[in-house]
Coordinates of C-alpha atoms and ligand atoms in Angstrom, one line a residue:
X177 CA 0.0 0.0 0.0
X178 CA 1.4 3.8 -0.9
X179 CA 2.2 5.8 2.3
X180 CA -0.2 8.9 1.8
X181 CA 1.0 12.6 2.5
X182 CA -0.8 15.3 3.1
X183 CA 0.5 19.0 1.7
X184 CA -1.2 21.7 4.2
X185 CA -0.8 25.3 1.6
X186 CA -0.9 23.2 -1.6
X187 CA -2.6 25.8 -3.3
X188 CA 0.8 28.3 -2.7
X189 CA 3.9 28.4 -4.7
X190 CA 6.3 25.8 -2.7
X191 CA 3.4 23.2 -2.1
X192 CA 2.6 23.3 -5.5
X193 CA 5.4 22.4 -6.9
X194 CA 5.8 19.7 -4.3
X195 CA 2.4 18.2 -5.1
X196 CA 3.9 18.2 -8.8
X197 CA 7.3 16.5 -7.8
X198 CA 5.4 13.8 -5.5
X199 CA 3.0 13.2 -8.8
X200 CA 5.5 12.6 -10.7
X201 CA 7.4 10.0 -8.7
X202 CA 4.0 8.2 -8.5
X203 CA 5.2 6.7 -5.1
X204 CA 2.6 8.5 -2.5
X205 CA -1.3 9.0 -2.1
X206 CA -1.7 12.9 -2.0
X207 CA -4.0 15.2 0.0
X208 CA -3.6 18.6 -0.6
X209 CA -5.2 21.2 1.8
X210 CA -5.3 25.2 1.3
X211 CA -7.5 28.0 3.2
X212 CA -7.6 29.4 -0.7
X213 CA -10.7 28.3 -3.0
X214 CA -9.3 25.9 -5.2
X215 CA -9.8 28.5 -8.1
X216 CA -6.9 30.2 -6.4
X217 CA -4.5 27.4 -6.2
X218 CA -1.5 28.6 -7.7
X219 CA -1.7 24.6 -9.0
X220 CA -3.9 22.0 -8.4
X221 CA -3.9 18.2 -9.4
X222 CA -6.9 16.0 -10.1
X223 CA -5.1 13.0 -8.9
X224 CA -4.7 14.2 -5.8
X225 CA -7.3 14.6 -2.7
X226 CA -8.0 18.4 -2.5
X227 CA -9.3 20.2 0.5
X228 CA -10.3 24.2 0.8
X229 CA -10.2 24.4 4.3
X230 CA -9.0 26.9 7.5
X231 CA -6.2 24.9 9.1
X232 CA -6.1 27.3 12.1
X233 CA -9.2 25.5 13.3
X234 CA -8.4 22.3 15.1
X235 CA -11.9 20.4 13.8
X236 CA -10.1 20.9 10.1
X237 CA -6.7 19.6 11.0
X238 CA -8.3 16.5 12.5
X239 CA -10.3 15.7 10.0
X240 CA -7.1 16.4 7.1
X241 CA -4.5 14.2 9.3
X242 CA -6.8 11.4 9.3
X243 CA -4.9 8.2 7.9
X244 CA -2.1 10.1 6.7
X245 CA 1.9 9.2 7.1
X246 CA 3.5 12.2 6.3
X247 CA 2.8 15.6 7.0
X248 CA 4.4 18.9 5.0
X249 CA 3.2 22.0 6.3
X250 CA 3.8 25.2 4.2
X251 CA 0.4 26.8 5.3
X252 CA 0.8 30.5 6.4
X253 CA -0.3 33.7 6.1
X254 CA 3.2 35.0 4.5
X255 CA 4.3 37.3 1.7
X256 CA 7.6 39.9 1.2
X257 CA 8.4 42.2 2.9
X258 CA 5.7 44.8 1.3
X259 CA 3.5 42.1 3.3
X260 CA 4.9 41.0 6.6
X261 CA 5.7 44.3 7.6
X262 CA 2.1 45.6 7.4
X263 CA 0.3 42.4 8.4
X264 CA 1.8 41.3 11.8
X265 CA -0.7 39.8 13.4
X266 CA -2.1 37.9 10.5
X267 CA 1.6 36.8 10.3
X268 CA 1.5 35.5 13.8
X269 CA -1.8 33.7 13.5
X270 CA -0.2 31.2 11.5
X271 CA 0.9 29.9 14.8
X272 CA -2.6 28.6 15.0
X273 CA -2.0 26.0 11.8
X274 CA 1.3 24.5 12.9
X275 CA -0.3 24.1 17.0
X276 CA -3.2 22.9 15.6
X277 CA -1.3 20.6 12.8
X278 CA 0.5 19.1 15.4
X279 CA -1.9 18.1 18.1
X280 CA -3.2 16.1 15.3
X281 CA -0.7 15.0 13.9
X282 CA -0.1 13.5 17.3
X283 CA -4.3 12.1 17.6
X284 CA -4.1 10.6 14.6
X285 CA -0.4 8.6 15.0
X286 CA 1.1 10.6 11.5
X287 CA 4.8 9.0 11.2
X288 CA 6.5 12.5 10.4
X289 CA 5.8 15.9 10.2
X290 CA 8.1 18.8 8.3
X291 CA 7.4 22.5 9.0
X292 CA 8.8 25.2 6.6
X293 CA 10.7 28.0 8.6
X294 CA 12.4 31.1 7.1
X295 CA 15.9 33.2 7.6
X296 CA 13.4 35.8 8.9
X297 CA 14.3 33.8 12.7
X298 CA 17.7 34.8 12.9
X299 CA 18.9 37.9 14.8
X300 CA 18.6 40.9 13.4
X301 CA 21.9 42.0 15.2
X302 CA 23.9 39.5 13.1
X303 CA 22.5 41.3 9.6
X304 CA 22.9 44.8 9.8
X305 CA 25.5 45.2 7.0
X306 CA 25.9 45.0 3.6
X307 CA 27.5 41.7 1.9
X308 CA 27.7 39.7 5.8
X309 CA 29.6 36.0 6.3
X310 CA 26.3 33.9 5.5
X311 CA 23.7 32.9 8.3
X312 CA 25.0 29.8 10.8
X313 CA 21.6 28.1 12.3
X314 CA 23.1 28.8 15.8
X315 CA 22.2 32.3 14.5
X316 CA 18.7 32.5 15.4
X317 CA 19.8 33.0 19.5
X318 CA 20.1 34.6 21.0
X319 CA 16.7 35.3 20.0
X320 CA 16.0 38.6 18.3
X321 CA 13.6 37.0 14.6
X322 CA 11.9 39.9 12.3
X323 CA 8.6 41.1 14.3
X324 CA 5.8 39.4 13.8
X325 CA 6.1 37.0 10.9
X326 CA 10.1 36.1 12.5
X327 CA 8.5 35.3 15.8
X328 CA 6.2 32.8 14.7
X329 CA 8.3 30.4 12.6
X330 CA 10.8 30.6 15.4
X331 CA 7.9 29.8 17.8
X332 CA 6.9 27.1 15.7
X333 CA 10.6 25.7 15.8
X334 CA 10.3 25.3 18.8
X335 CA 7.1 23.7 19.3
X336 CA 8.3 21.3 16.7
X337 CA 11.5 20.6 18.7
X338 CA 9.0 20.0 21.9
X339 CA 6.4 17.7 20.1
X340 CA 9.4 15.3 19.2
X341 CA 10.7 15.2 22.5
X342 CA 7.8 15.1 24.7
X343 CA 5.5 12.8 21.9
X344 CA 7.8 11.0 20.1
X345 CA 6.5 12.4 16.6
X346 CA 9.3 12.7 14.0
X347 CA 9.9 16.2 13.1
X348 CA 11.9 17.7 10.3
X349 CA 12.4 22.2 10.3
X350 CA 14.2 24.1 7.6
X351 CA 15.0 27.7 7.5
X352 CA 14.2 28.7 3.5
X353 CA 15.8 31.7 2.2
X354 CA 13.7 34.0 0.0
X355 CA 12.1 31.0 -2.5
X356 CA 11.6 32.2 -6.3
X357 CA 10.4 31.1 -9.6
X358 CA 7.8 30.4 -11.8
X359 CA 4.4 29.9 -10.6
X360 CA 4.5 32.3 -7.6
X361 CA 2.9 35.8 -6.8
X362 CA 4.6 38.5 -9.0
X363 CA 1.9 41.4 -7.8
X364 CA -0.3 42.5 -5.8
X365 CA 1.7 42.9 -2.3
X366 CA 2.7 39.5 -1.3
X367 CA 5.5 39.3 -4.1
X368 CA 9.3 39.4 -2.9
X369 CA 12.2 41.2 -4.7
X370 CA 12.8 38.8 -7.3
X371 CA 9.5 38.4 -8.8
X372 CA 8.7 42.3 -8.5
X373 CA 12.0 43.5 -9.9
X374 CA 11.2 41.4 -13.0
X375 CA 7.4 42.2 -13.3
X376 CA 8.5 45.9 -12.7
X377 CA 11.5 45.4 -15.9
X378 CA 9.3 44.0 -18.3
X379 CA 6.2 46.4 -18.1
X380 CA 9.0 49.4 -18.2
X381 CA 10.3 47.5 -21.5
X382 CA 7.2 47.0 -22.8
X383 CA 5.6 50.3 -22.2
X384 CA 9.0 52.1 -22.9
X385 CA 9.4 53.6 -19.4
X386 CA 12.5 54.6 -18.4
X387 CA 12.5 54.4 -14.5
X388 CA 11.5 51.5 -11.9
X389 CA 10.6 52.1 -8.5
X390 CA 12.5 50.2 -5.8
X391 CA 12.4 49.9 -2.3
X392 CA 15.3 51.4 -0.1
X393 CA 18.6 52.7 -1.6
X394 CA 19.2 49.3 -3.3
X395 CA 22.4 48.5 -1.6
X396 CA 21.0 45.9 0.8
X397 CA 22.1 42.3 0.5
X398 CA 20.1 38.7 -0.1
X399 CA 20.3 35.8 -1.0
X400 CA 17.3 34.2 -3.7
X401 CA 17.1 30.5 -3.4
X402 CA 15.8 28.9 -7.3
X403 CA 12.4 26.6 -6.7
X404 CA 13.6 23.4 -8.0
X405 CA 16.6 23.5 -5.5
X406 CA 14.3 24.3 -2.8
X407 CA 12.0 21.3 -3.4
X408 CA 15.2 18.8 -3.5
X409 CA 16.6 20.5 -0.2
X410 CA 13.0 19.7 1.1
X411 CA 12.6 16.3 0.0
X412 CA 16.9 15.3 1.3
X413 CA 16.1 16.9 4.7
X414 CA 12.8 15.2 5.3
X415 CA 14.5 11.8 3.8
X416 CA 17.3 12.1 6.0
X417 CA 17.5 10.8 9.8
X418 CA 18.1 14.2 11.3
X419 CA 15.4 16.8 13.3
X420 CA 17.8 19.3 13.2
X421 CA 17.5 22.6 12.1
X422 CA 18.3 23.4 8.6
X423 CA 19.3 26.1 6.3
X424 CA 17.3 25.6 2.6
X425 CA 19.4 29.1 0.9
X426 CA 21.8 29.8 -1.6
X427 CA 25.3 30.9 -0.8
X428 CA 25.3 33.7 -3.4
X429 CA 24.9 37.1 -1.7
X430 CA 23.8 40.1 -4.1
X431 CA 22.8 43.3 -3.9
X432 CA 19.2 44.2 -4.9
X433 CA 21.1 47.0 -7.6
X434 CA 23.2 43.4 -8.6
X435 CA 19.7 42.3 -9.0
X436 CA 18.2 44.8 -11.4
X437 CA 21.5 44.7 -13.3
X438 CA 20.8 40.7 -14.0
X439 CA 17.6 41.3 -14.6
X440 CA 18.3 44.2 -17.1
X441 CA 20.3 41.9 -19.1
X442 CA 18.2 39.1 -19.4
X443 CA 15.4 42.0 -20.3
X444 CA 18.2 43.6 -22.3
X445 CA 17.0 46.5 -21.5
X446 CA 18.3 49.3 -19.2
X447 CA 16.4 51.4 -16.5
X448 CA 17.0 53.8 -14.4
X449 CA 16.2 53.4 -10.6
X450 CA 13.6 55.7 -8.4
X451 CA 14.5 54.7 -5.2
X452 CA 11.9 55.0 -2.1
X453 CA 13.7 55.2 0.9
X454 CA 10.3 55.2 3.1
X455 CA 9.1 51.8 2.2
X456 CA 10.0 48.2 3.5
X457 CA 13.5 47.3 3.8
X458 CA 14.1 44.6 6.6
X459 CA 17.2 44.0 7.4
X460 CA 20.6 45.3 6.0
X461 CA 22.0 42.3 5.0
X462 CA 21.3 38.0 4.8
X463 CA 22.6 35.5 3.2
X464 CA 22.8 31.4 4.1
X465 CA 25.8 29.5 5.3
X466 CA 25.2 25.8 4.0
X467 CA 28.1 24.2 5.6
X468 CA 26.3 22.2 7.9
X469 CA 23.2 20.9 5.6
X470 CA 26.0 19.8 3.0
X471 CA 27.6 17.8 6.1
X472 CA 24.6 16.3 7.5
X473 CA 22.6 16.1 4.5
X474 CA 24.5 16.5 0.9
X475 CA 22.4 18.9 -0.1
X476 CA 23.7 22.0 -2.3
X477 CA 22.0 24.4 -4.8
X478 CA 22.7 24.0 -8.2
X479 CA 21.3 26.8 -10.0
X480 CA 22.8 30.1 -10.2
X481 CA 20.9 33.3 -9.7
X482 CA 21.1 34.3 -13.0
X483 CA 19.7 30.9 -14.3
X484 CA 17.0 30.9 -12.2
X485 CA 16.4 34.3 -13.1
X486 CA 16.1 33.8 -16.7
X487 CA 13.4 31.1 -16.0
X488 CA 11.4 33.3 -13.5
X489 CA 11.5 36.4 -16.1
X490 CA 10.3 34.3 -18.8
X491 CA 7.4 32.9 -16.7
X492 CA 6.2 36.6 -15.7
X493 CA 6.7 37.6 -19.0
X494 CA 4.3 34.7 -20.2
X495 CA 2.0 35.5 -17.7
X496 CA 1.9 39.3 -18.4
X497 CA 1.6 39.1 -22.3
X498 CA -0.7 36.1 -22.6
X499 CA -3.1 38.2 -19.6
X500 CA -4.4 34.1 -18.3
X501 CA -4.9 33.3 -14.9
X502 CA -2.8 37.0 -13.8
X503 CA -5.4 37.2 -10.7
X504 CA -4.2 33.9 -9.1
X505 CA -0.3 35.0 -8.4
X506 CA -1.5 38.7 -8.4
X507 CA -3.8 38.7 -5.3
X508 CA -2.7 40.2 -2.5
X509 CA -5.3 39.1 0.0
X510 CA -7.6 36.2 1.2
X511 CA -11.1 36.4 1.3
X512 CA -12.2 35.1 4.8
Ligands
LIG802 O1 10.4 41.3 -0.1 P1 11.8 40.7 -0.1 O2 12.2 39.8 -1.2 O3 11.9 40.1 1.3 O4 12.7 42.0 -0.1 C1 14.1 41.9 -0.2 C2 14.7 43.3 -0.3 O5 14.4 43.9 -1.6 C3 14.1 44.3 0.7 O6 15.2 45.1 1.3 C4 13.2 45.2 -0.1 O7 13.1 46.5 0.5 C5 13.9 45.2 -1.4 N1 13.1 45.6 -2.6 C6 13.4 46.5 -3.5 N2 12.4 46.7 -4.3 C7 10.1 45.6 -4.5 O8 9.7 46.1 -5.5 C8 11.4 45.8 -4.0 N3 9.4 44.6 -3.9 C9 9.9 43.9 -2.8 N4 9.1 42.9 -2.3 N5 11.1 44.1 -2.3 C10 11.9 45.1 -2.9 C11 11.8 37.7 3.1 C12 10.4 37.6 3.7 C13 9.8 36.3 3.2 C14 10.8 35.1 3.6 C15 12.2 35.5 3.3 C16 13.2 34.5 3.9 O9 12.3 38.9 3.4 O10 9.6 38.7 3.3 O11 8.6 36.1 3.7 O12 10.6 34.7 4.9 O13 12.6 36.8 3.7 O14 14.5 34.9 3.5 P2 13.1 39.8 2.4 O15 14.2 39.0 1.8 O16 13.5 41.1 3.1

């Protein structure tokens, strides 16, 4: 009989393309469960088990763990920075899905349980400057995460960490460092720097504007990990025997100017920058160290930012000339 897993935010951008990968392989049974109306799933699968369904209520959770083996949760209420800044309670409330997640995965005797963290844990002390020596897990104490949306995935950790002692229930955590490509939001104020960069080169090309806005004075640091070397980090960590905590980031630290110049020669197409010192920055500077998930696990990125790039800007490009399906990964809220 196939082990079954069940995907909790299926209907985002990295549980879709997990849902994909597992169909694929043809190895699992597949539920997939997202607070989104399943018009709004950024992809959804007719092989698999779909549920539209609040996973911050504890009736939901229960009835969606029932049977199931494995666990992935990606469900939260998250965006860039545009979003988490402005939305930090609805941030926070996420906490409700993972607590909730885990009591039942606990009921219901589900084998192993993975919960997607995010560099926004580690201490904003340690990334204040430009072009810093890449994030070390230890990093994240002594505890100081980004407000709000920070506080809950290293919250979460923790309750993951707990649940495995104090229950016995196998958990796996990584940290993922600003995920991009195609099939995620590119508008509408959840979209990160990668995705909006692009958007906002291509509609200056092809309306012949010669300016782009961006946010801050451009000089601030990241690193943008490529999506199909965030679903293999995903799927070595959770195959591995380890519930540590891991890093899921690339190792190649840019600038957002960098950025805009890649961008502008994929576009081939040069703009100049308006930038707006008054809107959401974060922090100064972040970037991953990797040096312990290639010890304990093997895993390393294989795509450069360029390459990824490339794919990312032809997708939006796609999606902007062709004019289909632009409200899906253009929405910046959830109807409740
Ligand atoms: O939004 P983000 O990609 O998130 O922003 C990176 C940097 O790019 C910020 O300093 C932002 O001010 C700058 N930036 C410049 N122009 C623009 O048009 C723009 N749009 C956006 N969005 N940013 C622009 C993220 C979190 C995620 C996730 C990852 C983990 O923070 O928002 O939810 O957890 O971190 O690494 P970022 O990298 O600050």
């Amino acid at each position: 009989m196939k082990k079954k897993i069940l995907i909790c935010g299926a209907g985002g951008f990295i549980g879709g393309h997990l849902a994909s990968r597992f169909l694929k392989e043809n190895k699992y049974d597949l539920v997939c469960a997202d607070v989104k109306p399943k018009e709004y799933w950024f992809q959804i699968f007719d092989e698999a088990e779909n549920h539209s369904l609040d996973l911050k209520e504890y009736e939901n959770t229960s009835k969606v763990t029932k049977n199931v083996d494995y666990i992935f949760n990606f469900a939260c209420n998250m965006g860039g920075m545009g979003f988490i800044e402005n939305n930090k309670a609805e941030c926070m409330l996420s906490v409700l899905v993972n607590t909730n997640l885990l009591r039942s995965a606990v009921k219901n005797s589900c084998k192993k349980y993975f919960f997607s963290s995010s560099a926004c844990v580690y201490n904003g002390s340690k990334q204040n400057q430009t072009f810093i020596s890449g994030l070390k897990e230890t990093d994240a104490y002594p505890a100081d995460p980004e407000d709000g949306y920070g506080w809950e995935k290293l919250f979460s950790e923790r309750m993951c960490r707990h649940f495995n002692e104090d229950f016995g229930i196998d958990t796996r955590v990584v940290r993922y460092h600003n995920i991009y490509g195609p099939l995620g939001t590119f508008d509408g104020g959840r979209e990160k720097a990668p995705a909006a960069l692009c958007r906002k080169i291509i509609l200056a090309k092809k309306n012949n504007f010669k300016e782009i806005d961006v946010w801050g004075d451009g000089e601030q640091t990241r690193s943008f990990l490529y999506i199909d070397d965030c679903i293999q980090g995903t799927l070595d960590v959770f195959n591995s025997n380890s519930n540590e905590v891991f890093n899921v980031g690339s190792e190649e630290q840019v600038s957002i100017n960098q950025m805009i110049e890649i961008i502008e020669d994929i576009a081939n197409y040069k703009v100049n920058k308006n930038y707006q010192i008054d809107k959401p920055k974060g922090v100064r500077g972040r970037s991953s160290d990797n040096s312990f998930i290639q010890k304990q696990i093997g895993w390393k990125h294989t795509h450069t930012l360029k390459e990824g790039l490339i794919k990312t800007y032809n997708w939006i490009n796609n999606q902007i000339e062709s004019g289909t399906n632009i409200s899906k990964f253009s929405k910046s809220t959830i109807e409740k």
